[in-house]
Amino acid sequence: LALGSVHTALGSIALRLRDHASAARHLRAAHALYTRTADSLSLLNVLAFQSLLDAATGDLDAARRGAATVAAGYGRLGDVAEEF
């Protein structure tokens, strides 16, 4: 769990610094860890950052699909505060 959080945080920071390659690498690592541990809430957080990365790199279709997946996931979990 801690390692996934570190990768998510580093991915988020890299995204803010426009280091898209590093952001992608860290988000992939976090995604893999959370998938293995079946941590669905943390995985949604990673997918939210991934959709922002997709938008930042010009893949607007992937960004829209990702954002819709995240919103639906938060809705399923009952966390309407995170739906966007």
CSV table of N, CA, C and O in Angstrom, one decimal:
chain,number,residue,atom,x,y,z
A,1,LEU,N,0.8,-1.2,0.0
A,1,LEU,CA,0.0,0.0,0.0
A,1,LEU,C,0.9,1.3,0.0
A,1,LEU,O,0.6,2.2,-0.8
A,2,ALA,N,1.9,1.3,0.8
A,2,ALA,CA,2.8,2.5,0.9
A,2,ALA,C,3.5,2.7,-0.4
A,2,ALA,O,3.6,3.9,-0.9
A,3,LEU,N,4.0,1.6,-1.0
A,3,LEU,CA,4.7,1.8,-2.3
A,3,LEU,C,3.7,2.3,-3.4
A,3,LEU,O,4.1,3.2,-4.2
A,4,GLY,N,2.5,1.9,-3.4
A,4,GLY,CA,1.5,2.4,-4.4
A,4,GLY,C,1.3,3.8,-4.2
A,4,GLY,O,1.2,4.6,-5.1
A,5,SER,N,1.2,4.2,-2.9
A,5,SER,CA,1.0,5.7,-2.6
A,5,SER,C,2.1,6.5,-3.0
A,5,SER,O,1.9,7.6,-3.5
A,6,VAL,N,3.3,6.0,-2.8
A,6,VAL,CA,4.5,6.7,-3.3
A,6,VAL,C,4.5,6.9,-4.8
A,6,VAL,O,4.8,8.0,-5.3
A,7,HIS,N,4.2,5.8,-5.5
A,7,HIS,CA,4.2,5.9,-7.0
A,7,HIS,C,3.1,6.9,-7.4
A,7,HIS,O,3.3,7.7,-8.4
A,8,THR,N,1.9,6.9,-6.8
A,8,THR,CA,0.8,7.8,-7.1
A,8,THR,C,1.3,9.2,-6.9
A,8,THR,O,1.1,10.1,-7.8
A,9,ALA,N,1.9,9.5,-5.8
A,9,ALA,CA,2.3,10.8,-5.4
A,9,ALA,C,3.4,11.3,-6.4
A,9,ALA,O,3.3,12.4,-6.9
A,10,LEU,N,4.4,10.4,-6.7
A,10,LEU,CA,5.4,10.8,-7.7
A,10,LEU,C,4.8,11.1,-9.1
A,10,LEU,O,5.3,12.0,-9.8
A,11,GLY,N,3.9,10.2,-9.4
A,11,GLY,CA,3.2,10.4,-10.7
A,11,GLY,C,2.5,11.8,-10.8
A,11,GLY,O,2.5,12.5,-11.8
A,12,SER,N,1.8,12.1,-9.7
A,12,SER,CA,1.1,13.4,-9.6
A,12,SER,C,2.0,14.6,-9.7
A,12,SER,O,1.8,15.5,-10.4
A,13,ILE,N,3.1,14.5,-9.0
A,13,ILE,CA,4.1,15.6,-9.0
A,13,ILE,C,4.7,15.7,-10.4
A,13,ILE,O,4.9,16.8,-10.9
A,14,ALA,N,5.1,14.6,-11.0
A,14,ALA,CA,5.7,14.6,-12.4
A,14,ALA,C,4.7,15.2,-13.3
A,14,ALA,O,5.1,16.0,-14.2
A,15,LEU,N,3.4,14.9,-13.2
A,15,LEU,CA,2.4,15.4,-14.1
A,15,LEU,C,2.3,16.9,-13.9
A,15,LEU,O,2.3,17.7,-14.9
A,16,ARG,N,2.4,17.4,-12.7
A,16,ARG,CA,2.3,18.9,-12.4
A,16,ARG,C,3.6,19.6,-13.0
A,16,ARG,O,3.5,20.7,-13.4
A,17,LEU,N,4.7,18.8,-13.0
A,17,LEU,CA,5.9,19.4,-13.6
A,17,LEU,C,6.1,19.2,-15.1
A,17,LEU,O,7.1,19.5,-15.7
A,18,ARG,N,5.0,18.6,-15.7
A,18,ARG,CA,5.0,18.3,-17.1
A,18,ARG,C,6.0,17.3,-17.6
A,18,ARG,O,6.5,17.3,-18.7
A,19,ASP,N,6.4,16.4,-16.6
A,19,ASP,CA,7.4,15.3,-17.0
A,19,ASP,C,6.5,14.1,-17.2
A,19,ASP,O,6.3,13.3,-16.4
A,20,HIS,N,5.9,14.1,-18.4
A,20,HIS,CA,4.9,13.1,-18.7
A,20,HIS,C,5.4,11.7,-18.8
A,20,HIS,O,4.7,10.7,-18.4
A,21,ALA,N,6.7,11.5,-19.2
A,21,ALA,CA,7.2,10.2,-19.2
A,21,ALA,C,7.4,9.6,-17.8
A,21,ALA,O,7.0,8.4,-17.5
A,22,SER,N,7.8,10.4,-16.8
A,22,SER,CA,8.0,10.0,-15.4
A,22,SER,C,6.6,9.7,-14.8
A,22,SER,O,6.4,8.8,-14.1
A,23,ALA,N,5.7,10.6,-15.1
A,23,ALA,CA,4.3,10.5,-14.6
A,23,ALA,C,3.7,9.1,-15.1
A,23,ALA,O,3.1,8.4,-14.3
A,24,ALA,N,3.9,8.9,-16.3
A,24,ALA,CA,3.3,7.6,-16.9
A,24,ALA,C,4.0,6.4,-16.2
A,24,ALA,O,3.3,5.4,-15.9
A,25,ARG,N,5.3,6.4,-16.0
A,25,ARG,CA,6.0,5.3,-15.4
A,25,ARG,C,5.5,5.1,-14.0
A,25,ARG,O,5.2,3.9,-13.6
A,26,HIS,N,5.4,6.1,-13.2
A,26,HIS,CA,4.9,6.0,-11.8
A,26,HIS,C,3.4,5.6,-11.7
A,26,HIS,O,3.1,4.7,-10.9
A,27,LEU,N,2.6,6.1,-12.6
A,27,LEU,CA,1.2,5.7,-12.6
A,27,LEU,C,1.0,4.3,-13.0
A,27,LEU,O,0.2,3.6,-12.4
A,28,ARG,N,1.8,3.8,-14.0
A,28,ARG,CA,1.8,2.4,-14.3
A,28,ARG,C,2.1,1.5,-13.2
A,28,ARG,O,1.5,0.5,-12.9
A,29,ALA,N,3.2,1.9,-12.4
A,29,ALA,CA,3.6,1.1,-11.3
A,29,ALA,C,2.5,1.1,-10.2
A,29,ALA,O,2.3,0.0,-9.6
A,30,ALA,N,1.9,2.2,-9.9
A,30,ALA,CA,0.9,2.3,-8.9
A,30,ALA,C,-0.3,1.4,-9.4
A,30,ALA,O,-0.9,0.7,-8.6
A,31,HIS,N,-0.7,1.6,-10.7
A,31,HIS,CA,-1.8,0.8,-11.2
A,31,HIS,C,-1.6,-0.7,-11.0
A,31,HIS,O,-2.4,-1.5,-10.6
A,32,ALA,N,-0.4,-1.2,-11.3
A,32,ALA,CA,0.0,-2.6,-11.2
A,32,ALA,C,-0.1,-3.0,-9.7
A,32,ALA,O,-0.7,-4.1,-9.4
A,33,LEU,N,0.4,-2.2,-8.8
A,33,LEU,CA,0.3,-2.6,-7.4
A,33,LEU,C,-1.1,-2.7,-6.9
A,33,LEU,O,-1.5,-3.6,-6.2
A,34,TYR,N,-1.9,-1.7,-7.2
A,34,TYR,CA,-3.3,-1.6,-6.7
A,34,TYR,C,-4.1,-2.7,-7.4
A,34,TYR,O,-5.1,-3.2,-6.8
A,35,THR,N,-3.8,-3.1,-8.6
A,35,THR,CA,-4.5,-4.1,-9.2
A,35,THR,C,-4.2,-5.5,-8.5
A,35,THR,O,-5.2,-6.2,-8.3
A,36,ARG,N,-3.0,-5.7,-8.2
A,36,ARG,CA,-2.6,-6.9,-7.5
A,36,ARG,C,-3.2,-7.0,-6.1
A,36,ARG,O,-3.6,-8.1,-5.7
A,37,THR,N,-3.4,-5.9,-5.5
A,37,THR,CA,-3.9,-5.9,-4.1
A,37,THR,C,-5.4,-5.7,-4.1
A,37,THR,O,-6.0,-5.6,-3.0
A,38,ALA,N,-6.0,-5.5,-5.2
A,38,ALA,CA,-7.5,-5.3,-5.3
A,38,ALA,C,-7.9,-4.1,-4.5
A,38,ALA,O,-9.0,-4.1,-3.9
A,39,ASP,N,-7.1,-3.0,-4.5
A,39,ASP,CA,-7.5,-1.8,-3.8
A,39,ASP,C,-8.2,-0.9,-4.8
A,39,ASP,O,-7.6,0.0,-5.5
A,40,SER,N,-9.5,-1.0,-4.9
A,40,SER,CA,-10.3,-0.3,-5.9
A,40,SER,C,-10.3,1.2,-5.7
A,40,SER,O,-10.3,1.9,-6.7
A,41,LEU,N,-10.4,1.7,-4.5
A,41,LEU,CA,-10.4,3.1,-4.3
A,41,LEU,C,-9.1,3.8,-4.7
A,41,LEU,O,-9.1,4.8,-5.5
A,42,SER,N,-8.0,3.2,-4.3
A,42,SER,CA,-6.7,3.7,-4.7
A,42,SER,C,-6.5,3.6,-6.3
A,42,SER,O,-5.9,4.5,-6.9
A,43,LEU,N,-7.0,2.5,-6.8
A,43,LEU,CA,-6.9,2.4,-8.3
A,43,LEU,C,-7.7,3.5,-9.0
A,43,LEU,O,-7.2,4.0,-10.0
A,44,LEU,N,-8.8,3.8,-8.5
A,44,LEU,CA,-9.6,4.9,-9.1
A,44,LEU,C,-8.8,6.2,-9.0
A,44,LEU,O,-8.9,7.0,-10.0
A,45,ASN,N,-8.1,6.4,-8.0
A,45,ASN,CA,-7.3,7.6,-7.8
A,45,ASN,C,-6.2,7.7,-8.9
A,45,ASN,O,-6.0,8.7,-9.6
A,46,VAL,N,-5.6,6.5,-9.1
A,46,VAL,CA,-4.6,6.4,-10.2
A,46,VAL,C,-5.2,6.7,-11.5
A,46,VAL,O,-4.6,7.4,-12.4
A,47,LEU,N,-6.4,6.1,-11.8
A,47,LEU,CA,-7.0,6.3,-13.1
A,47,LEU,C,-7.4,7.7,-13.3
A,47,LEU,O,-7.4,8.2,-14.4
A,48,ALA,N,-7.8,8.4,-12.2
A,48,ALA,CA,-8.1,9.9,-12.3
A,48,ALA,C,-6.8,10.6,-12.8
A,48,ALA,O,-6.9,11.5,-13.7
A,49,PHE,N,-5.7,10.3,-12.2
A,49,PHE,CA,-4.5,11.0,-12.6
A,49,PHE,C,-4.1,10.6,-14.1
A,49,PHE,O,-3.6,11.4,-14.8
A,50,GLN,N,-4.3,9.3,-14.4
A,50,GLN,CA,-4.1,8.9,-15.8
A,50,GLN,C,-4.9,9.6,-16.8
A,50,GLN,O,-4.4,10.0,-17.9
A,51,SER,N,-6.1,9.9,-16.4
A,51,SER,CA,-7.0,10.7,-17.4
A,51,SER,C,-6.5,12.1,-17.6
A,51,SER,O,-6.5,12.6,-18.7
A,52,LEU,N,-5.9,12.7,-16.5
A,52,LEU,CA,-5.3,14.0,-16.6
A,52,LEU,C,-4.1,13.9,-17.4
A,52,LEU,O,-3.8,14.8,-18.3
A,53,LEU,N,-3.3,12.9,-17.3
A,53,LEU,CA,-2.1,12.7,-18.1
A,53,LEU,C,-2.5,12.5,-19.6
A,53,LEU,O,-1.8,13.1,-20.5
A,54,ASP,N,-3.5,11.7,-19.8
A,54,ASP,CA,-4.0,11.6,-21.2
A,54,ASP,C,-4.4,12.9,-21.8
A,54,ASP,O,-4.0,13.2,-23.0
A,55,ALA,N,-5.0,13.7,-21.0
A,55,ALA,CA,-5.4,15.1,-21.5
A,55,ALA,C,-4.2,15.9,-21.8
A,55,ALA,O,-4.1,16.6,-22.8
A,56,ALA,N,-3.2,15.9,-20.9
A,56,ALA,CA,-2.0,16.7,-21.0
A,56,ALA,C,-1.2,16.3,-22.2
A,56,ALA,O,-0.5,17.1,-22.8
A,57,THR,N,-1.3,15.0,-22.6
A,57,THR,CA,-0.5,14.6,-23.8
A,57,THR,C,-1.3,14.5,-25.0
A,57,THR,O,-0.8,14.0,-26.1
A,58,GLY,N,-2.5,15.1,-25.0
A,58,GLY,CA,-3.3,15.3,-26.2
A,58,GLY,C,-4.2,14.1,-26.6
A,58,GLY,O,-4.8,14.2,-27.6
A,59,ASP,N,-4.3,13.1,-25.7
A,59,ASP,CA,-5.2,12.0,-26.0
A,59,ASP,C,-6.5,12.2,-25.4
A,59,ASP,O,-6.8,11.6,-24.3
A,60,LEU,N,-7.3,13.1,-26.0
A,60,LEU,CA,-8.5,13.5,-25.4
A,60,LEU,C,-9.6,12.4,-25.3
A,60,LEU,O,-10.4,12.4,-24.4
A,61,ASP,N,-9.6,11.5,-26.3
A,61,ASP,CA,-10.5,10.4,-26.2
A,61,ASP,C,-10.3,9.5,-25.0
A,61,ASP,O,-11.2,9.1,-24.3
A,62,ALA,N,-9.0,9.2,-24.8
A,62,ALA,CA,-8.6,8.4,-23.7
A,62,ALA,C,-8.9,9.1,-22.4
A,62,ALA,O,-9.4,8.5,-21.4
A,63,ALA,N,-8.7,10.4,-22.3
A,63,ALA,CA,-9.0,11.2,-21.2
A,63,ALA,C,-10.5,11.2,-20.8
A,63,ALA,O,-10.9,11.0,-19.7
A,64,ARG,N,-11.3,11.3,-21.8
A,64,ARG,CA,-12.8,11.3,-21.6
A,64,ARG,C,-13.2,9.9,-21.1
A,64,ARG,O,-14.0,9.8,-20.2
A,65,ARG,N,-12.7,8.9,-21.7
A,65,ARG,CA,-13.1,7.5,-21.3
A,65,ARG,C,-12.6,7.3,-19.9
A,65,ARG,O,-13.3,6.7,-19.1
A,66,GLY,N,-11.4,7.7,-19.6
A,66,GLY,CA,-10.9,7.5,-18.2
A,66,GLY,C,-11.7,8.2,-17.2
A,66,GLY,O,-12.0,7.7,-16.1
A,67,ALA,N,-12.0,9.5,-17.5
A,67,ALA,CA,-12.8,10.3,-16.6
A,67,ALA,C,-14.1,9.7,-16.3
A,67,ALA,O,-14.6,9.6,-15.2
A,68,ALA,N,-14.8,9.2,-17.4
A,68,ALA,CA,-16.1,8.5,-17.2
A,68,ALA,C,-16.0,7.3,-16.4
A,68,ALA,O,-16.8,7.0,-15.6
A,69,THR,N,-14.9,6.5,-16.6
A,69,THR,CA,-14.7,5.3,-15.8
A,69,THR,C,-14.5,5.6,-14.3
A,69,THR,O,-15.1,5.0,-13.5
A,70,VAL,N,-13.7,6.7,-14.1
A,70,VAL,CA,-13.5,7.1,-12.7
A,70,VAL,C,-14.8,7.5,-12.0
A,70,VAL,O,-15.1,7.2,-10.9
A,71,ALA,N,-15.5,8.4,-12.7
A,71,ALA,CA,-16.8,8.9,-12.2
A,71,ALA,C,-17.7,7.8,-11.8
A,71,ALA,O,-18.4,7.7,-10.8
A,72,ALA,N,-17.8,6.8,-12.8
A,72,ALA,CA,-18.7,5.7,-12.6
A,72,ALA,C,-18.2,4.8,-11.4
A,72,ALA,O,-19.0,4.3,-10.6
A,73,GLY,N,-16.9,4.7,-11.3
A,73,GLY,CA,-16.4,3.9,-10.2
A,73,GLY,C,-16.6,4.5,-8.8
A,73,GLY,O,-17.0,3.8,-7.9
A,74,TYR,N,-16.4,5.8,-8.7
A,74,TYR,CA,-16.7,6.5,-7.5
A,74,TYR,C,-18.2,6.4,-7.2
A,74,TYR,O,-18.6,6.2,-6.0
A,75,GLY,N,-19.0,6.5,-8.2
A,75,GLY,CA,-20.5,6.3,-8.0
A,75,GLY,C,-20.8,5.0,-7.4
A,75,GLY,O,-21.6,4.8,-6.5
A,76,ARG,N,-20.2,3.9,-8.0
A,76,ARG,CA,-20.4,2.5,-7.5
A,76,ARG,C,-20.0,2.4,-6.0
A,76,ARG,O,-20.6,1.6,-5.2
A,77,LEU,N,-18.9,3.1,-5.7
A,77,LEU,CA,-18.4,3.0,-4.3
A,77,LEU,C,-19.2,3.9,-3.3
A,77,LEU,O,-19.0,3.9,-2.1
A,78,GLY,N,-20.1,4.7,-3.9
A,78,GLY,CA,-20.9,5.6,-3.1
A,78,GLY,C,-20.1,6.9,-2.6
A,78,GLY,O,-20.6,7.6,-1.7
A,79,ASP,N,-19.1,7.2,-3.3
A,79,ASP,CA,-18.3,8.4,-3.0
A,79,ASP,C,-18.6,9.5,-4.0
A,79,ASP,O,-17.8,9.8,-4.9
A,80,VAL,N,-19.8,10.1,-3.8
A,80,VAL,CA,-20.3,11.0,-4.7
A,80,VAL,C,-19.5,12.3,-4.7
A,80,VAL,O,-19.5,13.1,-5.6
A,81,ALA,N,-18.7,12.6,-3.6
A,81,ALA,CA,-17.9,13.8,-3.5
A,81,ALA,C,-16.8,13.8,-4.5
A,81,ALA,O,-16.3,14.8,-4.9
A,82,GLU,N,-16.4,12.6,-5.0
A,82,GLU,CA,-15.3,12.5,-5.9
A,82,GLU,C,-15.8,12.4,-7.4
A,82,GLU,O,-15.0,12.4,-8.3
A,83,GLU,N,-17.1,12.2,-7.6
A,83,GLU,CA,-17.6,12.2,-9.0
A,83,GLU,C,-17.4,13.6,-9.6
A,83,GLU,O,-17.5,14.6,-9.0
A,84,PHE,N,-17.0,13.6,-10.9
A,84,PHE,CA,-16.8,14.9,-11.6
A,84,PHE,C,-17.4,14.8,-12.9
A,84,PHE,O,-17.8,13.8,-13.4
